[in-house]
Amino acid sequence: MPHSFFPSSLLRNTLCLAALLFASSATLAQNRPALDVPYIKTPSAVTERMLGLAQIGPDDYLIDLGSGDGRIPIAAAAQYGTRGLGVDLDPERTEEATAAAQAAGVADKLVFRTENLFDTDLSRASVISMYLFPEINLRLRPHLLQLKPGTRIISHAFHMDEWTPERHEVVEGRDVFLWTIPAQVEGLWRVEAPGHRNFVMRVWQQFDRIQGTAITADEHSIPITDMSISGPDIRFTLNTVDGRYTFSGKVDDKLMNGNGDAGAWSAQRM
Ligand SMILES: C[S@@+](CC[C@H](N)C(=O)[O-])C[C@H]1O[C@@H](n2cnc3c(N)ncnc32)[C@H](O)[C@@H]1O
């Protein structure tokens, strides 16, 4: 039998199948979104601790950025009755998460959407969870800082550089971080203190670290110490010649109101 340069039918079929497989995997790769972070699941003990650190409850609205199979919002909904949203760039993950929410009986509490997390409207969130990369956390940071004071951010694995977390724990060798969005108080405030001891307060702020000084109507400078902000709650001590007065109160946009050692006080942004 003369030697043939044509492949046998078996070989021909194998080559055709290989070509088909190559073509379909190339098409799949083309259709797959380019992810900023690969899909890796958060272990359940870590999920539990993230939700615990955020002190999540039925009145919260959780947004999970890059929600994978939806395990964090599903755990929150199943255990705490929390409503929420999960967004993932990969439509396969959205399908998986939607099916998992149905299987867990919490589909009425959750929405999963195929969406780039940088396009997500975060304004409704009272808690945001994420298991992303440090550079993604840093890109998100300025947007997170604009959210409602008191909104909690929980991150598995990665921090946010010089924005020191309020809590950091290690669970099964994994880092878990919590931050609370502080009210934005940098600038000048006209403070009406009890007994008409009014002053202008200048505040400097970096994330949730604040410092301040007070200037009286006769232009005396009075040191302010022990200044802190946690969500909308502000606290500081005015060190006058006749004593130390601690003020605590709430920030509501351009107003502050509260009670201090000497009675009720308020402040207005100048
Ligand atoms: C490390 S996984 C975390 C999954 C889940 N949150 C968890 O903790 O188990 C990151 C997820 O982010 C998704 N992702 C990556 N880049 C994204 C982007 N730009 N927008 C939305 N989701 C993205 C990936 O598809 C993946 O499911």
PDB file of C-alpha atoms and ligand atoms in Angstrom:
ATOM      1  CA  MET A   1       0.000   0.000   0.000  1.00  0.00           C
ATOM      2  CA  PRO A   2       1.478   3.338  -0.967  1.00  0.00           C
ATOM      3  CA  HIS A   3       2.272   5.667   1.887  1.00  0.00           C
ATOM      4  CA  SER A   4      -0.423   8.357   2.179  1.00  0.00           C
ATOM      5  CA  PHE A   5       0.281  11.940   3.173  1.00  0.00           C
ATOM      6  CA  PHE A   6      -3.398  12.334   4.102  1.00  0.00           C
ATOM      7  CA  PRO A   7      -4.320  11.643   7.718  1.00  0.00           C
ATOM      8  CA  SER A   8      -6.488   8.666   8.521  1.00  0.00           C
ATOM      9  CA  SER A   9     -10.151   9.459   9.261  1.00  0.00           C
ATOM     10  CA  LEU A  10      -9.481   8.998  13.014  1.00  0.00           C
ATOM     11  CA  LEU A  11      -6.611  11.441  12.893  1.00  0.00           C
ATOM     12  CA  ARG A  12      -8.667  13.815  10.719  1.00  0.00           C
ATOM     13  CA  ASN A  13     -11.557  13.723  13.239  1.00  0.00           C
ATOM     14  CA  THR A  14      -9.200  14.313  16.151  1.00  0.00           C
ATOM     15  CA  LEU A  15      -7.642  17.282  14.383  1.00  0.00           C
ATOM     16  CA  CYS A  16     -11.105  18.716  13.602  1.00  0.00           C
ATOM     17  CA  LEU A  17     -12.180  18.341  17.246  1.00  0.00           C
ATOM     18  CA  ALA A  18      -8.979  19.968  18.477  1.00  0.00           C
ATOM     19  CA  ALA A  19      -9.494  22.863  16.031  1.00  0.00           C
ATOM     20  CA  LEU A  20     -13.103  23.247  17.222  1.00  0.00           C
ATOM     21  CA  LEU A  21     -12.081  23.166  20.883  1.00  0.00           C
ATOM     22  CA  PHE A  22      -9.365  25.731  20.239  1.00  0.00           C
ATOM     23  CA  ALA A  23     -11.800  27.989  18.363  1.00  0.00           C
ATOM     24  CA  SER A  24     -14.511  27.732  21.032  1.00  0.00           C
ATOM     25  CA  SER A  25     -12.098  28.330  23.927  1.00  0.00           C
ATOM     26  CA  ALA A  26     -10.689  31.338  22.024  1.00  0.00           C
ATOM     27  CA  THR A  27     -14.259  32.670  21.605  1.00  0.00           C
ATOM     28  CA  LEU A  28     -14.973  32.019  25.294  1.00  0.00           C
ATOM     29  CA  ALA A  29     -11.785  33.857  26.274  1.00  0.00           C
ATOM     30  CA  GLN A  30     -12.825  36.749  23.988  1.00  0.00           C
ATOM     31  CA  ASN A  31     -16.279  36.912  25.619  1.00  0.00           C
ATOM     32  CA  ARG A  32     -14.977  36.723  29.168  1.00  0.00           C
ATOM     33  CA  PRO A  33     -14.742  40.087  30.882  1.00  0.00           C
ATOM     34  CA  ALA A  34     -11.271  41.260  31.879  1.00  0.00           C
ATOM     35  CA  LEU A  35     -11.456  40.978  35.653  1.00  0.00           C
ATOM     36  CA  ASP A  36      -9.582  43.340  37.970  1.00  0.00           C
ATOM     37  CA  VAL A  37      -9.434  40.562  40.561  1.00  0.00           C
ATOM     38  CA  PRO A  38      -9.682  36.787  39.970  1.00  0.00           C
ATOM     39  CA  TYR A  39     -12.440  34.724  41.513  1.00  0.00           C
ATOM     40  CA  ILE A  40     -11.399  33.336  44.912  1.00  0.00           C
ATOM     41  CA  LYS A  41     -13.939  32.481  47.599  1.00  0.00           C
ATOM     42  CA  THR A  42     -13.947  33.864  51.137  1.00  0.00           C
ATOM     43  CA  PRO A  43     -14.012  30.957  53.644  1.00  0.00           C
ATOM     44  CA  SER A  44     -17.170  30.875  55.766  1.00  0.00           C
ATOM     45  CA  ALA A  45     -15.386  31.581  59.094  1.00  0.00           C
ATOM     46  CA  VAL A  46     -13.954  34.752  57.521  1.00  0.00           C
ATOM     47  CA  THR A  47     -17.388  35.766  56.170  1.00  0.00           C
ATOM     48  CA  GLU A  48     -18.853  35.287  59.671  1.00  0.00           C
ATOM     49  CA  ARG A  49     -16.209  37.506  61.245  1.00  0.00           C
ATOM     50  CA  MET A  50     -16.552  40.216  58.568  1.00  0.00           C
ATOM     51  CA  LEU A  51     -20.294  40.405  59.277  1.00  0.00           C
ATOM     52  CA  GLY A  52     -19.632  40.297  63.036  1.00  0.00           C
ATOM     53  CA  LEU A  53     -17.110  43.155  62.886  1.00  0.00           C
ATOM     54  CA  ALA A  54     -19.617  45.268  60.944  1.00  0.00           C
ATOM     55  CA  GLN A  55     -22.278  44.411  63.566  1.00  0.00           C
ATOM     56  CA  ILE A  56     -24.616  43.834  60.685  1.00  0.00           C
ATOM     57  CA  GLY A  57     -28.361  43.677  61.314  1.00  0.00           C
ATOM     58  CA  PRO A  58     -31.789  43.562  59.651  1.00  0.00           C
ATOM     59  CA  ASP A  59     -31.832  47.346  59.068  1.00  0.00           C
ATOM     60  CA  ASP A  60     -28.580  47.338  57.103  1.00  0.00           C
ATOM     61  CA  TYR A  61     -28.183  47.381  53.337  1.00  0.00           C
ATOM     62  CA  LEU A  62     -25.047  45.499  52.286  1.00  0.00           C
ATOM     63  CA  ILE A  63     -23.291  45.965  48.957  1.00  0.00           C
ATOM     64  CA  ASP A  64     -20.673  43.322  48.095  1.00  0.00           C
ATOM     65  CA  LEU A  65     -18.249  44.587  45.459  1.00  0.00           C
ATOM     66  CA  GLY A  66     -17.151  41.630  43.324  1.00  0.00           C
ATOM     67  CA  SER A  67     -19.685  39.256  44.857  1.00  0.00           C
ATOM     68  CA  GLY A  68     -18.549  35.935  43.327  1.00  0.00           C
ATOM     69  CA  ASP A  69     -21.059  33.214  44.235  1.00  0.00           C
ATOM     70  CA  GLY A  70     -22.835  35.703  46.533  1.00  0.00           C
ATOM     71  CA  ARG A  71     -21.736  34.041  49.772  1.00  0.00           C
ATOM     72  CA  ILE A  72     -21.288  37.270  51.802  1.00  0.00           C
ATOM     73  CA  PRO A  73     -24.701  38.893  51.051  1.00  0.00           C
ATOM     74  CA  ILE A  74     -26.372  35.443  51.260  1.00  0.00           C
ATOM     75  CA  ALA A  75     -24.877  34.791  54.727  1.00  0.00           C
ATOM     76  CA  ALA A  76     -25.941  38.294  55.861  1.00  0.00           C
ATOM     77  CA  ALA A  77     -29.492  37.796  54.562  1.00  0.00           C
ATOM     78  CA  ALA A  78     -29.860  34.256  55.937  1.00  0.00           C
ATOM     79  CA  GLN A  79     -28.404  34.924  59.395  1.00  0.00           C
ATOM     80  CA  TYR A  80     -29.274  38.565  60.049  1.00  0.00           C
ATOM     81  CA  GLY A  81     -32.142  39.367  57.672  1.00  0.00           C
ATOM     82  CA  THR A  82     -29.984  41.977  55.899  1.00  0.00           C
ATOM     83  CA  ARG A  83     -31.044  43.192  52.440  1.00  0.00           C
ATOM     84  CA  GLY A  84     -28.428  43.871  49.831  1.00  0.00           C
ATOM     85  CA  LEU A  85     -26.834  43.901  46.421  1.00  0.00           C
ATOM     86  CA  GLY A  86     -23.943  41.959  44.927  1.00  0.00           C
ATOM     87  CA  VAL A  87     -22.198  43.103  41.747  1.00  0.00           C
ATOM     88  CA  ASP A  88     -19.757  41.072  39.691  1.00  0.00           C
ATOM     89  CA  LEU A  89     -18.287  41.679  36.258  1.00  0.00           C
ATOM     90  CA  ASP A  90     -18.553  37.998  35.370  1.00  0.00           C
ATOM     91  CA  PRO A  91     -22.119  37.018  34.306  1.00  0.00           C
ATOM     92  CA  GLU A  92     -21.436  33.403  35.330  1.00  0.00           C
ATOM     93  CA  ARG A  93     -20.948  34.590  38.914  1.00  0.00           C
ATOM     94  CA  THR A  94     -24.216  36.587  38.782  1.00  0.00           C
ATOM     95  CA  GLU A  95     -26.096  33.453  37.663  1.00  0.00           C
ATOM     96  CA  GLU A  96     -24.437  31.353  40.363  1.00  0.00           C
ATOM     97  CA  ALA A  97     -25.182  33.912  43.082  1.00  0.00           C
ATOM     98  CA  THR A  98     -28.814  34.342  41.999  1.00  0.00           C
ATOM     99  CA  ALA A  99     -29.333  30.552  42.070  1.00  0.00           C
ATOM    100  CA  ALA A 100     -27.565  30.284  45.459  1.00  0.00           C
ATOM    101  CA  ALA A 101     -29.788  33.042  46.939  1.00  0.00           C
ATOM    102  CA  GLN A 102     -32.860  31.154  45.705  1.00  0.00           C
ATOM    103  CA  ALA A 103     -31.569  27.885  47.181  1.00  0.00           C
ATOM    104  CA  ALA A 104     -30.913  29.625  50.518  1.00  0.00           C
ATOM    105  CA  GLY A 105     -34.446  31.100  50.541  1.00  0.00           C
ATOM    106  CA  VAL A 106     -33.237  34.729  50.579  1.00  0.00           C
ATOM    107  CA  ALA A 107     -33.884  35.715  46.939  1.00  0.00           C
ATOM    108  CA  ASP A 108     -36.470  38.295  48.118  1.00  0.00           C
ATOM    109  CA  LYS A 109     -33.789  40.140  50.109  1.00  0.00           C
ATOM    110  CA  LEU A 110     -31.002  40.275  47.524  1.00  0.00           C
ATOM    111  CA  VAL A 111     -30.236  41.459  44.008  1.00  0.00           C
ATOM    112  CA  PHE A 112     -27.222  40.257  42.014  1.00  0.00           C
ATOM    113  CA  ARG A 113     -26.168  42.269  38.962  1.00  0.00           C
ATOM    114  CA  THR A 114     -23.502  41.918  36.315  1.00  0.00           C
ATOM    115  CA  GLU A 115     -21.783  45.272  36.625  1.00  0.00           C
ATOM    116  CA  ASN A 116     -18.362  46.838  36.934  1.00  0.00           C
ATOM    117  CA  LEU A 117     -17.949  47.696  40.604  1.00  0.00           C
ATOM    118  CA  PHE A 118     -16.560  51.121  39.644  1.00  0.00           C
ATOM    119  CA  ASP A 119     -19.975  51.944  38.107  1.00  0.00           C
ATOM    120  CA  THR A 120     -22.004  50.839  41.143  1.00  0.00           C
ATOM    121  CA  ASP A 121     -24.045  53.461  42.988  1.00  0.00           C
ATOM    122  CA  LEU A 122     -22.915  52.943  46.595  1.00  0.00           C
ATOM    123  CA  SER A 123     -25.124  55.614  48.177  1.00  0.00           C
ATOM    124  CA  ARG A 124     -27.719  53.178  49.551  1.00  0.00           C
ATOM    125  CA  ALA A 125     -25.169  51.057  51.410  1.00  0.00           C
ATOM    126  CA  SER A 126     -24.831  51.035  55.174  1.00  0.00           C
ATOM    127  CA  VAL A 127     -22.223  48.245  54.901  1.00  0.00           C
ATOM    128  CA  ILE A 128     -19.834  47.522  52.012  1.00  0.00           C
ATOM    129  CA  SER A 129     -17.914  44.266  51.816  1.00  0.00           C
ATOM    130  CA  MET A 130     -15.024  43.496  49.519  1.00  0.00           C
ATOM    131  CA  TYR A 131     -12.368  40.903  48.786  1.00  0.00           C
ATOM    132  CA  LEU A 132     -10.413  42.710  46.095  1.00  0.00           C
ATOM    133  CA  PHE A 133      -6.804  43.835  45.583  1.00  0.00           C
ATOM    134  CA  PRO A 134      -5.009  46.709  47.400  1.00  0.00           C
ATOM    135  CA  GLU A 135      -4.876  48.907  44.289  1.00  0.00           C
ATOM    136  CA  ILE A 136      -8.625  48.423  43.761  1.00  0.00           C
ATOM    137  CA  ASN A 137      -9.286  49.337  47.409  1.00  0.00           C
ATOM    138  CA  LEU A 138      -7.220  52.496  46.888  1.00  0.00           C
ATOM    139  CA  ARG A 139      -9.140  53.438  43.718  1.00  0.00           C
ATOM    140  CA  LEU A 140     -12.380  52.981  45.658  1.00  0.00           C
ATOM    141  CA  ARG A 141     -11.171  54.888  48.741  1.00  0.00           C
ATOM    142  CA  PRO A 142     -12.143  58.458  47.666  1.00  0.00           C
ATOM    143  CA  HIS A 143     -15.638  57.236  46.698  1.00  0.00           C
ATOM    144  CA  LEU A 144     -16.047  55.361  49.972  1.00  0.00           C
ATOM    145  CA  LEU A 145     -15.087  58.466  51.952  1.00  0.00           C
ATOM    146  CA  GLN A 146     -18.023  60.350  50.356  1.00  0.00           C
ATOM    147  CA  LEU A 147     -20.566  57.859  51.737  1.00  0.00           C
ATOM    148  CA  LYS A 148     -22.957  58.502  54.629  1.00  0.00           C
ATOM    149  CA  PRO A 149     -21.022  58.914  57.889  1.00  0.00           C
ATOM    150  CA  GLY A 150     -21.331  55.688  59.852  1.00  0.00           C
ATOM    151  CA  THR A 151     -21.242  53.412  56.769  1.00  0.00           C
ATOM    152  CA  ARG A 152     -19.027  50.415  57.589  1.00  0.00           C
ATOM    153  CA  ILE A 153     -16.484  48.964  55.187  1.00  0.00           C
ATOM    154  CA  ILE A 154     -15.316  45.384  55.705  1.00  0.00           C
ATOM    155  CA  SER A 155     -12.439  44.010  53.687  1.00  0.00           C
ATOM    156  CA  HIS A 156     -11.052  40.502  53.482  1.00  0.00           C
ATOM    157  CA  ALA A 157      -7.265  40.410  53.045  1.00  0.00           C
ATOM    158  CA  PHE A 158      -6.386  43.928  51.939  1.00  0.00           C
ATOM    159  CA  HIS A 159      -6.073  47.275  53.708  1.00  0.00           C
ATOM    160  CA  MET A 160      -6.270  50.899  52.483  1.00  0.00           C
ATOM    161  CA  ASP A 161      -2.751  52.202  53.076  1.00  0.00           C
ATOM    162  CA  GLU A 162      -2.623  55.138  55.476  1.00  0.00           C
ATOM    163  CA  TRP A 163      -6.353  54.965  56.258  1.00  0.00           C
ATOM    164  CA  THR A 164      -5.837  53.004  59.480  1.00  0.00           C
ATOM    165  CA  PRO A 165      -8.567  50.417  60.083  1.00  0.00           C
ATOM    166  CA  GLU A 166     -10.702  50.707  63.176  1.00  0.00           C
ATOM    167  CA  ARG A 167     -10.390  46.943  63.720  1.00  0.00           C
ATOM    168  CA  HIS A 168      -8.056  44.309  62.315  1.00  0.00           C
ATOM    169  CA  GLU A 169      -8.388  40.620  63.096  1.00  0.00           C
ATOM    170  CA  VAL A 170      -6.833  37.463  61.734  1.00  0.00           C
ATOM    171  CA  VAL A 171      -9.231  34.569  61.083  1.00  0.00           C
ATOM    172  CA  GLU A 172      -7.843  31.231  59.907  1.00  0.00           C
ATOM    173  CA  GLY A 173      -4.711  33.101  58.796  1.00  0.00           C
ATOM    174  CA  ARG A 174      -6.721  35.690  56.791  1.00  0.00           C
ATOM    175  CA  ASP A 175      -6.751  39.423  57.579  1.00  0.00           C
ATOM    176  CA  VAL A 176     -10.116  41.078  58.136  1.00  0.00           C
ATOM    177  CA  PHE A 177     -10.404  44.881  58.368  1.00  0.00           C
ATOM    178  CA  LEU A 178     -13.166  47.281  59.433  1.00  0.00           C
ATOM    179  CA  TRP A 179     -13.445  51.021  58.774  1.00  0.00           C
ATOM    180  CA  THR A 180     -16.314  53.392  59.567  1.00  0.00           C
ATOM    181  CA  ILE A 181     -16.873  56.364  57.273  1.00  0.00           C
ATOM    182  CA  PRO A 182     -16.259  59.533  59.298  1.00  0.00           C
ATOM    183  CA  ALA A 183     -18.212  62.768  58.894  1.00  0.00           C
ATOM    184  CA  GLN A 184     -16.206  65.333  56.924  1.00  0.00           C
ATOM    185  CA  VAL A 185     -15.379  68.100  59.417  1.00  0.00           C
ATOM    186  CA  GLU A 186     -12.240  69.723  58.013  1.00  0.00           C
ATOM    187  CA  GLY A 187     -12.546  73.537  58.033  1.00  0.00           C
ATOM    188  CA  LEU A 188     -13.948  76.328  60.168  1.00  0.00           C
ATOM    189  CA  TRP A 189     -16.913  76.018  62.523  1.00  0.00           C
ATOM    190  CA  ARG A 190     -18.693  78.710  64.571  1.00  0.00           C
ATOM    191  CA  VAL A 191     -19.361  77.065  67.946  1.00  0.00           C
ATOM    192  CA  GLU A 192     -22.069  78.309  70.301  1.00  0.00           C
ATOM    193  CA  ALA A 193     -21.081  76.996  73.693  1.00  0.00           C
ATOM    194  CA  PRO A 194     -23.049  77.234  76.959  1.00  0.00           C
ATOM    195  CA  GLY A 195     -22.768  80.532  78.851  1.00  0.00           C
ATOM    196  CA  HIS A 196     -22.191  82.396  75.553  1.00  0.00           C
ATOM    197  CA  ARG A 197     -18.619  81.122  75.452  1.00  0.00           C
ATOM    198  CA  ASN A 198     -18.616  81.122  71.684  1.00  0.00           C
ATOM    199  CA  PHE A 199     -15.536  80.413  69.626  1.00  0.00           C
ATOM    200  CA  VAL A 200     -14.412  79.570  66.124  1.00  0.00           C
ATOM    201  CA  MET A 201     -13.039  76.055  65.792  1.00  0.00           C
ATOM    202  CA  ARG A 202     -10.576  75.141  63.074  1.00  0.00           C
ATOM    203  CA  VAL A 203     -10.420  71.432  62.285  1.00  0.00           C
ATOM    204  CA  TRP A 204      -7.851  69.471  60.274  1.00  0.00           C
ATOM    205  CA  GLN A 205      -8.818  65.996  59.111  1.00  0.00           C
ATOM    206  CA  GLN A 206      -7.095  63.027  57.582  1.00  0.00           C
ATOM    207  CA  PHE A 207      -9.519  60.086  57.255  1.00  0.00           C
ATOM    208  CA  ASP A 208     -10.752  59.583  60.828  1.00  0.00           C
ATOM    209  CA  ARG A 209      -7.910  61.430  62.518  1.00  0.00           C
ATOM    210  CA  ILE A 210      -8.858  64.983  63.468  1.00  0.00           C
ATOM    211  CA  GLN A 211      -7.146  67.833  65.290  1.00  0.00           C
ATOM    212  CA  GLY A 212      -8.399  71.285  66.117  1.00  0.00           C
ATOM    213  CA  THR A 213      -7.863  74.617  67.759  1.00  0.00           C
ATOM    214  CA  ALA A 214     -10.289  77.235  69.079  1.00  0.00           C
ATOM    215  CA  ILE A 215     -10.143  80.988  68.589  1.00  0.00           C
ATOM    216  CA  THR A 216     -12.216  83.247  70.847  1.00  0.00           C
ATOM    217  CA  ALA A 217     -13.903  86.516  69.809  1.00  0.00           C
ATOM    218  CA  ASP A 218     -10.962  88.451  71.329  1.00  0.00           C
ATOM    219  CA  GLU A 219      -8.605  86.352  69.203  1.00  0.00           C
ATOM    220  CA  HIS A 220      -7.220  84.177  71.958  1.00  0.00           C
ATOM    221  CA  SER A 221      -6.224  80.730  70.893  1.00  0.00           C
ATOM    222  CA  ILE A 222      -7.404  77.865  73.130  1.00  0.00           C
ATOM    223  CA  PRO A 223      -5.995  74.369  72.708  1.00  0.00           C
ATOM    224  CA  ILE A 224      -8.364  71.558  71.784  1.00  0.00           C
ATOM    225  CA  THR A 225      -7.284  68.059  72.780  1.00  0.00           C
ATOM    226  CA  ASP A 226      -8.630  64.478  72.667  1.00  0.00           C
ATOM    227  CA  MET A 227     -10.433  65.176  69.423  1.00  0.00           C
ATOM    228  CA  SER A 228     -12.052  62.192  67.725  1.00  0.00           C
ATOM    229  CA  ILE A 229     -14.616  61.396  65.050  1.00  0.00           C
ATOM    230  CA  SER A 230     -16.381  58.070  64.627  1.00  0.00           C
ATOM    231  CA  GLY A 231     -19.025  58.071  61.902  1.00  0.00           C
ATOM    232  CA  PRO A 232     -21.144  61.162  62.735  1.00  0.00           C
ATOM    233  CA  ASP A 233     -20.006  61.267  66.414  1.00  0.00           C
ATOM    234  CA  ILE A 234     -17.529  63.978  67.352  1.00  0.00           C
ATOM    235  CA  ARG A 235     -15.804  64.549  70.679  1.00  0.00           C
ATOM    236  CA  PHE A 236     -13.226  67.081  71.873  1.00  0.00           C
ATOM    237  CA  THR A 237     -11.936  68.845  74.980  1.00  0.00           C
ATOM    238  CA  LEU A 238     -11.496  72.598  75.245  1.00  0.00           C
ATOM    239  CA  ASN A 239      -8.638  73.515  77.615  1.00  0.00           C
ATOM    240  CA  THR A 240      -9.523  77.000  78.961  1.00  0.00           C
ATOM    241  CA  VAL A 241      -7.741  78.850  81.804  1.00  0.00           C
ATOM    242  CA  ASP A 242     -10.664  78.106  84.113  1.00  0.00           C
ATOM    243  CA  GLY A 243     -10.967  74.421  83.305  1.00  0.00           C
ATOM    244  CA  ARG A 244     -11.312  71.603  80.786  1.00  0.00           C
ATOM    245  CA  TYR A 245     -14.665  71.184  79.027  1.00  0.00           C
ATOM    246  CA  THR A 246     -15.490  68.076  77.038  1.00  0.00           C
ATOM    247  CA  PHE A 247     -17.923  68.401  74.139  1.00  0.00           C
ATOM    248  CA  SER A 248     -19.621  65.453  72.464  1.00  0.00           C
ATOM    249  CA  GLY A 249     -22.157  65.622  69.690  1.00  0.00           C
ATOM    250  CA  LYS A 250     -23.296  64.601  66.227  1.00  0.00           C
ATOM    251  CA  VAL A 251     -22.320  66.045  62.873  1.00  0.00           C
ATOM    252  CA  ASP A 252     -25.113  66.488  60.360  1.00  0.00           C
ATOM    253  CA  ASP A 253     -23.578  67.919  57.185  1.00  0.00           C
ATOM    254  CA  LYS A 254     -23.025  71.626  58.002  1.00  0.00           C
ATOM    255  CA  LEU A 255     -24.255  71.437  61.616  1.00  0.00           C
ATOM    256  CA  MET A 256     -23.093  69.915  64.873  1.00  0.00           C
ATOM    257  CA  ASN A 257     -25.264  69.486  67.969  1.00  0.00           C
ATOM    258  CA  GLY A 258     -24.557  67.936  71.295  1.00  0.00           C
ATOM    259  CA  ASN A 259     -24.020  68.079  74.989  1.00  0.00           C
ATOM    260  CA  GLY A 260     -20.913  68.855  76.926  1.00  0.00           C
ATOM    261  CA  ASP A 261     -19.655  69.207  80.493  1.00  0.00           C
ATOM    262  CA  ALA A 262     -21.202  72.671  80.571  1.00  0.00           C
ATOM    263  CA  GLY A 263     -24.466  71.879  78.738  1.00  0.00           C
ATOM    264  CA  ALA A 264     -25.915  71.900  75.213  1.00  0.00           C
ATOM    265  CA  TRP A 265     -23.781  73.253  72.345  1.00  0.00           C
ATOM    266  CA  SER A 266     -24.040  73.611  68.596  1.00  0.00           C
ATOM    267  CA  ALA A 267     -21.801  74.521  65.691  1.00  0.00           C
ATOM    268  CA  GLN A 268     -22.318  75.737  62.155  1.00  0.00           C
ATOM    269  CA  ARG A 269     -19.911  75.387  59.261  1.00  0.00           C
ATOM    270  CA  MET A 270     -18.536  78.803  58.225  1.00  0.00           C
TER     271      MET A 270
HETATM  272  C1  LIG B   1     -11.677  37.493  45.159  1.00  0.00           C
HETATM  273  S1  LIG B   1     -13.259  37.303  44.394  1.00  0.00           S
HETATM  274  C2  LIG B   1     -14.347  37.580  45.762  1.00  0.00           C
HETATM  275  C3  LIG B   1     -15.668  36.880  45.644  1.00  0.00           C
HETATM  276  C4  LIG B   1     -16.602  37.039  46.864  1.00  0.00           C
HETATM  277  N1  LIG B   1     -16.829  38.423  47.206  1.00  0.00           N
HETATM  278  C5  LIG B   1     -16.006  36.334  48.059  1.00  0.00           C
HETATM  279  O1  LIG B   1     -15.486  37.032  48.940  1.00  0.00           O
HETATM  280  O2  LIG B   1     -16.083  35.107  48.107  1.00  0.00           O
HETATM  281  C6  LIG B   1     -13.376  38.800  43.435  1.00  0.00           C
HETATM  282  C7  LIG B   1     -14.582  38.866  42.541  1.00  0.00           C
HETATM  283  O3  LIG B   1     -14.567  40.131  41.919  1.00  0.00           O
HETATM  284  C8  LIG B   1     -15.042  40.005  40.592  1.00  0.00           C
HETATM  285  N2  LIG B   1     -14.524  41.163  39.843  1.00  0.00           N
HETATM  286  C9  LIG B   1     -13.270  41.380  39.391  1.00  0.00           C
HETATM  287  N3  LIG B   1     -13.172  42.584  38.805  1.00  0.00           N
HETATM  288  C10 LIG B   1     -14.390  43.173  38.912  1.00  0.00           C
HETATM  289  C11 LIG B   1     -14.928  44.442  38.524  1.00  0.00           C
HETATM  290  N4  LIG B   1     -14.194  45.383  37.924  1.00  0.00           N
HETATM  291  N5  LIG B   1     -16.234  44.691  38.793  1.00  0.00           N
HETATM  292  C12 LIG B   1     -17.010  43.766  39.420  1.00  0.00           C
HETATM  293  N6  LIG B   1     -16.545  42.547  39.809  1.00  0.00           N
HETATM  294  C13 LIG B   1     -15.258  42.255  39.574  1.00  0.00           C
HETATM  295  C14 LIG B   1     -14.518  38.665  40.146  1.00  0.00           C
HETATM  296  O4  LIG B   1     -15.300  38.122  39.092  1.00  0.00           O
HETATM  297  C15 LIG B   1     -14.632  37.848  41.448  1.00  0.00           C
HETATM  298  O5  LIG B   1     -15.839  37.143  41.498  1.00  0.00           O
END
